[in-house]
């Protein structure tokens, strides 16, 4: 998260393939190195796992801008959707592969020794398939009109010319802050991250407490309890994530042909529906657990619709020479104000509600139910930010083409 602005600065000014390759190599090296750290050096192990985020920041910041330059708008959304689909798929495969290797070898360290092989494969594909010098297209060339035509460039302007940023980082940030579409869509993405982070940490426990109140499972008095809710919720998250990203990309591709504001309107609508589904899931949890799972699935489905679309919005409202910086700032804000603090906030609210009432299984459930209402509210707030984006997106898109 904190390294993202650094890679954003470098990505706007230097060879992105080299930076991306260095990030993947660093990620693989740190992961492999952490497998040789013994239990007596636990703090060093924690530090090494934190350093993995530096490598992650490189490709999460730079990869979307490379996709933007390699593919035009119609195909770009599809390719971005594929890119974001592999995030939940990769996470799920990582758990499965690591668990299998650890079980077969009898040593959890081997899980960290196999994973870098995937990084090595990614580095090899990067070297073989991605051009060494990726030509930065102008914003006018990227931003195709609804009819699919590309505005002709000026005679002295080369469409695929490599443009090195001539502004300072502070000037870039100042320009981005004045871009209303970028600011509003980033705040909408922050709301998405807030809800996603809170659901990922607390939803399995909420489902378990709901089942206890309904008498489906007995209360667990141990510190660690076996429950299938984490596995079921993880499966729902992966499945709805894939379907949502595909649906969002396809909806954007079709609706852009009839409405220039389709992208932010899709994001706003999906956020409102997601918030409504989440709220209904919270309310029916005390009466019907099956309905709760269904509405949670729909809530996550509509929440996932926006991942590729939000990035696509950024790529055509921000001029190409500032896009790495823009993505880096978006990552920093969305994590800092979103999923980094939302689980902690939900926990604080839940504990505060419990402290005001007589300790019981009923209030143990209701405290979490009431705290999760915060997520529904934040979801509505995120939808409002995306709706606000639709008022500025055409103007900011035209402005990005002129720069």
Coordinates of C-alpha atoms in Angstrom, one line a residue:
X1 CA 0.0 0.0 0.0
X2 CA 2.7 2.5 1.0
X3 CA 5.0 1.4 -1.8
X4 CA 2.3 2.0 -4.5
X5 CA 3.0 5.8 -4.9
X6 CA 6.7 5.0 -5.5
X7 CA 5.9 2.6 -8.3
X8 CA 3.4 5.0 -9.6
X9 CA 6.0 7.7 -9.9
X10 CA 8.5 5.3 -11.6
X11 CA 5.9 3.8 -13.9
X12 CA 5.0 7.2 -15.4
X13 CA 8.7 8.0 -16.1
X14 CA 10.7 4.9 -16.8
X15 CA 10.4 1.5 -18.6
X16 CA 7.4 -0.3 -17.1
X17 CA 8.4 -3.8 -18.2
X18 CA 11.7 -3.5 -16.3
X19 CA 9.9 -2.1 -13.2
X20 CA 7.3 -4.8 -13.3
X21 CA 9.9 -7.5 -13.8
X22 CA 11.9 -6.2 -10.8
X23 CA 8.8 -6.2 -8.7
X24 CA 7.9 -9.8 -9.5
X25 CA 11.5 -10.9 -8.9
X26 CA 11.6 -9.1 -5.6
X27 CA 8.3 -10.7 -4.6
X28 CA 9.5 -14.2 -5.5
X29 CA 12.8 -13.7 -3.8
X30 CA 11.3 -12.5 -0.5
X31 CA 8.7 -15.3 -0.5
X32 CA 11.5 -17.9 -1.0
X33 CA 13.7 -16.3 1.6
X34 CA 11.0 -16.3 4.2
X35 CA 10.7 -20.1 3.9
X36 CA 14.1 -20.4 5.6
X37 CA 13.4 -18.2 8.6
X38 CA 13.0 -20.3 11.7
X39 CA 10.3 -19.9 14.4
X40 CA 12.8 -18.3 16.8
X41 CA 13.0 -15.3 14.3
X42 CA 9.3 -14.7 14.2
X43 CA 9.6 -10.9 13.9
X44 CA 11.9 -11.2 10.8
X45 CA 9.3 -13.6 9.3
X46 CA 6.6 -11.0 9.8
X47 CA 8.8 -8.3 8.3
X48 CA 9.5 -10.5 5.2
X49 CA 5.8 -11.1 4.7
X50 CA 5.3 -7.4 4.8
X51 CA 8.0 -6.8 2.2
X52 CA 6.0 -9.1 -0.2
X53 CA 3.6 -6.1 -0.5
X54 CA 6.3 -4.1 -2.3
X55 CA 6.3 -6.6 -5.1
X56 CA 2.5 -6.7 -5.2
X57 CA 2.4 -2.9 -5.4
X58 CA 4.5 -3.0 -8.6
X59 CA 2.2 -5.0 -10.8
X60 CA -1.1 -3.8 -9.2
X61 CA 0.0 -0.3 -10.1
X62 CA 1.7 -0.7 -13.5
X63 CA 0.0 -3.7 -15.1
X64 CA -3.3 -1.9 -15.8
X65 CA -1.5 0.9 -17.6
X66 CA 0.3 -1.6 -19.8
X67 CA -3.1 -3.2 -20.6
X68 CA -4.4 0.2 -21.5
X69 CA -1.6 0.7 -24.0
X70 CA -1.8 -2.8 -25.5
X71 CA -5.6 -2.9 -26.0
X72 CA -8.1 -0.4 -27.3
X73 CA -11.2 0.5 -25.3
X74 CA -13.5 -2.3 -26.5
X75 CA -11.0 -5.1 -25.7
X76 CA -9.5 -3.2 -22.8
X77 CA -12.4 -3.8 -20.5
X78 CA -12.5 -7.5 -21.3
X79 CA -8.8 -7.9 -20.7
X80 CA -9.0 -5.9 -17.4
X81 CA -11.8 -8.2 -16.3
X82 CA -9.6 -11.2 -17.0
X83 CA -6.8 -9.5 -15.0
X84 CA -9.1 -9.0 -12.0
X85 CA -10.7 -12.4 -12.3
X86 CA -7.3 -14.0 -11.6
X87 CA -6.9 -12.1 -8.3
X88 CA -9.6 -14.3 -6.4
X89 CA -8.7 -17.3 -8.5
X90 CA -5.0 -16.9 -7.6
X91 CA -5.8 -16.5 -4.0
X92 CA -7.9 -19.6 -3.9
X93 CA -5.3 -21.6 -5.8
X94 CA -2.6 -20.4 -3.4
X95 CA -4.5 -21.7 -0.4
X96 CA -5.1 -25.1 -2.1
X97 CA -1.6 -25.5 -3.4
X98 CA 0.1 -24.4 -0.2
X99 CA -2.1 -26.6 1.9
X100 CA -1.5 -29.6 -0.4
X101 CA 2.3 -29.1 -0.4
X102 CA 2.4 -28.6 3.4
X103 CA 0.4 -31.7 3.9
X104 CA 2.4 -33.9 1.5
X105 CA 5.8 -32.7 2.8
X106 CA 4.9 -32.4 6.5
X107 CA 6.6 -29.0 6.6
X108 CA 4.7 -25.7 6.1
X109 CA 7.9 -24.0 4.9
X110 CA 7.6 -25.8 1.6
X111 CA 4.5 -23.9 0.8
X112 CA 6.6 -20.8 0.6
X113 CA 9.2 -22.6 -1.6
X114 CA 6.7 -23.7 -4.2
X115 CA 4.9 -20.3 -4.6
X116 CA 7.9 -18.5 -6.1
X117 CA 7.8 -20.9 -9.0
X118 CA 4.6 -19.2 -10.1
X119 CA 6.5 -15.9 -9.9
X120 CA 9.3 -17.3 -12.0
X121 CA 6.7 -18.4 -14.6
X122 CA 5.1 -14.9 -14.6
X123 CA 8.6 -13.3 -15.0
X124 CA 9.3 -15.7 -18.0
X125 CA 6.0 -14.9 -19.7
X126 CA 6.7 -11.1 -19.1
X127 CA 10.1 -11.4 -20.8
X128 CA 8.8 -13.4 -23.7
X129 CA 5.4 -11.9 -24.5
X130 CA 5.4 -8.3 -23.4
X131 CA 7.3 -5.8 -25.7
X132 CA 10.4 -4.3 -24.1
X133 CA 9.3 -0.8 -25.0
X134 CA 5.6 -0.4 -24.6
X135 CA 4.5 2.6 -26.6
X136 CA 2.3 4.9 -24.6
X137 CA -0.7 5.8 -26.6
X138 CA -2.2 9.3 -26.4
X139 CA -5.4 9.8 -24.5
X140 CA -7.2 10.7 -27.7
X141 CA -6.2 7.4 -29.3
X142 CA -7.2 5.4 -26.3
X143 CA -10.5 7.2 -25.8
X144 CA -12.6 5.8 -28.6
X145 CA -16.0 7.3 -29.3
X146 CA -19.2 5.4 -28.8
X147 CA -19.4 4.6 -32.5
X148 CA -15.9 3.0 -32.2
X149 CA -14.0 5.5 -34.3
X150 CA -10.8 7.1 -33.3
X151 CA -10.3 10.8 -33.5
X152 CA -7.5 11.6 -36.0
X153 CA -4.3 12.9 -34.5
X154 CA -2.7 16.1 -35.5
X155 CA -0.1 15.8 -38.2
X156 CA 2.8 16.5 -35.8
X157 CA 1.4 14.0 -33.2
X158 CA 2.4 10.4 -33.4
X159 CA -0.4 8.2 -31.9
X160 CA 2.0 5.7 -30.4
X161 CA 4.8 8.0 -29.4
X162 CA 6.4 7.4 -26.0
X163 CA 5.8 10.5 -23.9
X164 CA 7.9 11.0 -20.8
X165 CA 6.2 12.9 -18.1
X166 CA 7.7 16.4 -17.8
X167 CA 5.9 17.3 -14.6
X168 CA 6.8 16.7 -11.0
X169 CA 5.1 14.2 -8.8
X170 CA 3.4 17.0 -6.8
X171 CA 2.1 18.6 -10.0
X172 CA 0.7 15.3 -11.0
X173 CA -1.0 14.8 -7.7
X174 CA -2.4 18.4 -7.8
X175 CA -3.9 17.7 -11.2
X176 CA -5.5 14.5 -10.1
X177 CA -7.0 16.1 -7.1
X178 CA -8.8 18.5 -9.4
X179 CA -10.1 15.7 -11.5
X180 CA -13.6 15.2 -10.1
X181 CA -14.3 11.9 -11.9
X182 CA -11.0 10.4 -10.5
X183 CA -11.7 11.7 -7.0
X184 CA -15.3 10.5 -6.8
X185 CA -14.7 7.1 -8.4
X186 CA -11.7 6.6 -6.1
X187 CA -14.0 7.3 -3.1
X188 CA -16.5 4.9 -4.5
X189 CA -13.8 2.3 -4.8
X190 CA -12.8 3.0 -1.2
X191 CA -16.3 2.2 -0.1
X192 CA -16.1 -1.1 -2.0
X193 CA -12.9 -1.9 -0.3
X194 CA -14.4 -1.0 3.1
X195 CA -17.3 -3.4 2.6
X196 CA -15.1 -6.2 1.1
X197 CA -12.6 -6.0 4.0
X198 CA -15.2 -6.1 6.7
X199 CA -17.1 -9.0 5.1
X200 CA -14.0 -11.0 4.6
X201 CA -13.0 -10.8 8.3
X202 CA -16.3 -10.9 10.2
X203 CA -19.0 -12.5 8.0
X204 CA -18.1 -16.2 8.8
X205 CA -18.4 -15.3 12.5
X206 CA -21.7 -13.5 11.9
X207 CA -23.1 -16.5 10.1
X208 CA -21.9 -18.8 12.9
X209 CA -23.6 -16.7 15.6
X210 CA -26.8 -16.6 13.5
X211 CA -26.8 -20.4 13.3
X212 CA -26.3 -20.6 17.1
X213 CA -29.3 -18.3 17.7
X214 CA -31.4 -20.3 15.3
X215 CA -30.4 -23.5 17.1
X216 CA -28.7 -25.0 14.0
X217 CA -25.4 -25.5 15.7
X218 CA -24.5 -25.6 19.4
X219 CA -22.5 -22.8 21.0
X220 CA -18.8 -23.3 21.0
X221 CA -17.0 -22.5 24.2
X222 CA -13.5 -23.2 22.9
X223 CA -11.1 -20.6 21.7
X224 CA -11.0 -22.1 18.2
X225 CA -14.1 -23.8 16.7
X226 CA -14.5 -25.8 13.6
X227 CA -17.0 -24.3 11.2
X228 CA -17.8 -24.7 7.5
X229 CA -18.9 -21.0 7.3
X230 CA -15.4 -19.8 6.3
X231 CA -15.2 -22.4 3.5
X232 CA -18.7 -21.6 2.3
X233 CA -18.2 -17.9 2.4
X234 CA -14.8 -18.2 0.6
X235 CA -16.4 -20.3 -2.1
X236 CA -19.2 -17.7 -2.5
X237 CA -16.6 -14.9 -2.7
X238 CA -14.6 -16.6 -5.4
X239 CA -17.6 -17.6 -7.5
X240 CA -19.5 -14.3 -7.2
X241 CA -16.2 -12.4 -7.8
X242 CA -15.6 -14.2 -11.2
X243 CA -19.3 -13.8 -12.3
X244 CA -19.5 -10.2 -11.1
X245 CA -16.4 -9.1 -12.9
X246 CA -17.5 -10.8 -16.2
X247 CA -21.0 -9.3 -15.9
X248 CA -19.7 -5.8 -15.2
X249 CA -17.3 -5.9 -18.2
X250 CA -20.0 -7.1 -20.5
X251 CA -22.6 -4.6 -19.2
X252 CA -20.1 -1.8 -19.7
X253 CA -19.2 -2.9 -23.2
X254 CA -22.9 -3.0 -24.3
X255 CA -24.2 0.1 -22.5
X256 CA -21.4 2.4 -23.6
X257 CA -22.8 2.2 -27.1
X258 CA -26.0 4.0 -26.0
X259 CA -24.9 6.1 -23.0
X260 CA -21.6 7.9 -22.5
X261 CA -22.1 7.8 -18.7
X262 CA -22.7 4.1 -18.6
X263 CA -19.6 3.1 -16.6
X264 CA -20.3 5.3 -13.4
X265 CA -24.0 4.5 -13.6
X266 CA -23.3 0.8 -13.7
X267 CA -21.1 1.2 -10.6
X268 CA -23.6 3.3 -8.8
X269 CA -26.5 0.9 -9.5
X270 CA -24.5 -2.2 -8.5
X271 CA -23.4 -0.5 -5.2
X272 CA -27.0 0.4 -4.3
X273 CA -28.2 -3.1 -5.1
X274 CA -25.3 -4.6 -3.2
X275 CA -26.0 -2.5 -0.1
X276 CA -29.7 -3.4 -0.2
X277 CA -28.9 -7.2 -0.5
X278 CA -26.5 -6.9 2.4
X279 CA -29.0 -5.2 4.6
X280 CA -31.7 -7.8 3.8
X281 CA -29.2 -10.5 4.6
X282 CA -28.5 -9.0 8.0
X283 CA -32.2 -8.7 8.8
X284 CA -33.3 -12.2 7.7
X285 CA -30.3 -13.9 9.5
X286 CA -32.3 -14.3 12.7
X287 CA -35.1 -16.2 10.9
X288 CA -33.7 -18.0 7.8
X289 CA -30.0 -18.8 7.4
X290 CA -30.5 -20.0 3.8
X291 CA -31.9 -16.7 2.7
X292 CA -29.0 -15.0 4.4
X293 CA -26.5 -17.0 2.3
X294 CA -28.5 -16.2 -0.9
X295 CA -28.6 -12.4 -0.2
X296 CA -25.0 -12.4 0.8
X297 CA -24.1 -14.0 -2.5
X298 CA -26.1 -11.4 -4.5
X299 CA -24.6 -8.6 -2.4
X300 CA -21.0 -9.8 -3.2
X301 CA -22.0 -10.5 -6.9
X302 CA -23.1 -6.8 -7.4
X303 CA -20.1 -5.6 -5.4
X304 CA -17.8 -7.4 -7.7
X305 CA -19.3 -5.9 -10.8
X306 CA -17.3 -2.7 -10.4
X307 CA -13.7 -3.9 -10.1
X308 CA -12.7 -3.8 -13.8
X309 CA -15.1 -0.9 -14.6
X310 CA -13.6 1.4 -12.0
X311 CA -10.1 0.9 -13.4
X312 CA -11.4 1.5 -16.9
X313 CA -12.9 4.8 -15.8
X314 CA -9.5 5.9 -14.5
X315 CA -7.8 4.9 -17.7
X316 CA -9.9 7.3 -19.8
X317 CA -10.4 10.3 -17.5
X318 CA -6.7 10.5 -16.6
X319 CA -4.0 11.4 -19.2
X320 CA -1.7 8.5 -19.9
X321 CA 1.4 10.1 -18.5
X322 CA -0.2 10.3 -15.0
X323 CA -2.0 7.0 -14.9
X324 CA 0.5 5.0 -12.9
X325 CA 0.5 7.7 -10.3
X326 CA -3.3 7.8 -10.4
X327 CA -3.6 4.1 -9.9
X328 CA -1.1 4.2 -7.0
X329 CA -3.0 7.0 -5.2
X330 CA -6.3 5.1 -5.7
X331 CA -4.7 1.9 -4.2
X332 CA -3.3 3.9 -1.3
X333 CA -6.6 5.7 -0.5
X334 CA -8.9 2.7 -1.0
X335 CA -6.8 0.5 1.3
X336 CA -6.0 3.1 3.9
X337 CA -9.5 4.3 4.3
X338 CA -11.2 1.1 3.2
X339 CA -10.2 -2.5 4.0
X340 CA -7.3 -1.6 6.3
X341 CA -9.6 -0.1 9.0
X342 CA -13.1 -1.5 8.3
X343 CA -12.6 -4.8 10.2
X344 CA -11.2 -2.9 13.2
X345 CA -14.2 -0.5 13.1
X346 CA -16.8 -3.2 12.8
X347 CA -15.1 -5.0 15.8
X348 CA -15.2 -1.8 17.9
X349 CA -18.9 -1.2 17.2
X350 CA -19.8 -4.8 18.0
X351 CA -17.9 -4.7 21.3
X352 CA -19.5 -1.4 22.2
X353 CA -23.0 -2.8 21.6
X354 CA -22.2 -5.9 23.6
X355 CA -20.8 -3.9 26.5
X356 CA -24.1 -1.9 26.8
X357 CA -26.3 -5.0 27.1
X358 CA -26.5 -8.2 29.3
X359 CA -24.1 -10.8 27.9
X360 CA -26.0 -13.5 26.0
X361 CA -26.0 -15.4 22.8
X362 CA -28.7 -13.2 21.4
X363 CA -26.8 -10.0 22.0
X364 CA -23.6 -11.6 20.8
X365 CA -25.4 -12.0 17.4
X366 CA -27.2 -8.7 17.4
X367 CA -24.1 -6.7 18.2
X368 CA -22.5 -8.0 15.0
X369 CA -25.7 -7.5 13.1
X370 CA -25.9 -3.8 14.2
X371 CA -22.3 -3.2 13.4
X372 CA -22.6 -4.7 9.9
X373 CA -25.3 -2.1 9.1
X374 CA -22.3 0.3 8.8
X375 CA -21.3 -1.6 5.7
X376 CA -24.7 -1.2 4.1
X377 CA -24.5 2.5 4.8
X378 CA -21.0 2.8 3.4
X379 CA -22.2 0.8 0.3
X380 CA -24.9 3.4 -0.3
X381 CA -22.4 6.2 0.2
X382 CA -20.1 4.5 -2.4
X383 CA -23.1 4.4 -4.9
X384 CA -23.6 8.1 -4.3
X385 CA -19.9 8.8 -5.2
X386 CA -20.2 6.8 -8.4
X387 CA -23.5 8.6 -9.2
X388 CA -21.6 11.9 -8.7
X389 CA -18.9 10.7 -11.0
X390 CA -21.5 10.5 -13.8
X391 CA -22.0 14.3 -13.7
X392 CA -18.3 15.0 -14.5
X393 CA -17.1 12.0 -16.5
X394 CA -17.8 13.4 -20.0
X395 CA -16.0 16.7 -19.2
X396 CA -13.0 15.0 -17.6
X397 CA -12.8 12.5 -20.5
X398 CA -12.6 15.3 -23.0
X399 CA -10.1 17.1 -20.8
X400 CA -7.8 14.0 -20.7
X401 CA -7.9 13.8 -24.5
X402 CA -6.7 17.4 -24.9
X403 CA -3.7 17.0 -22.5

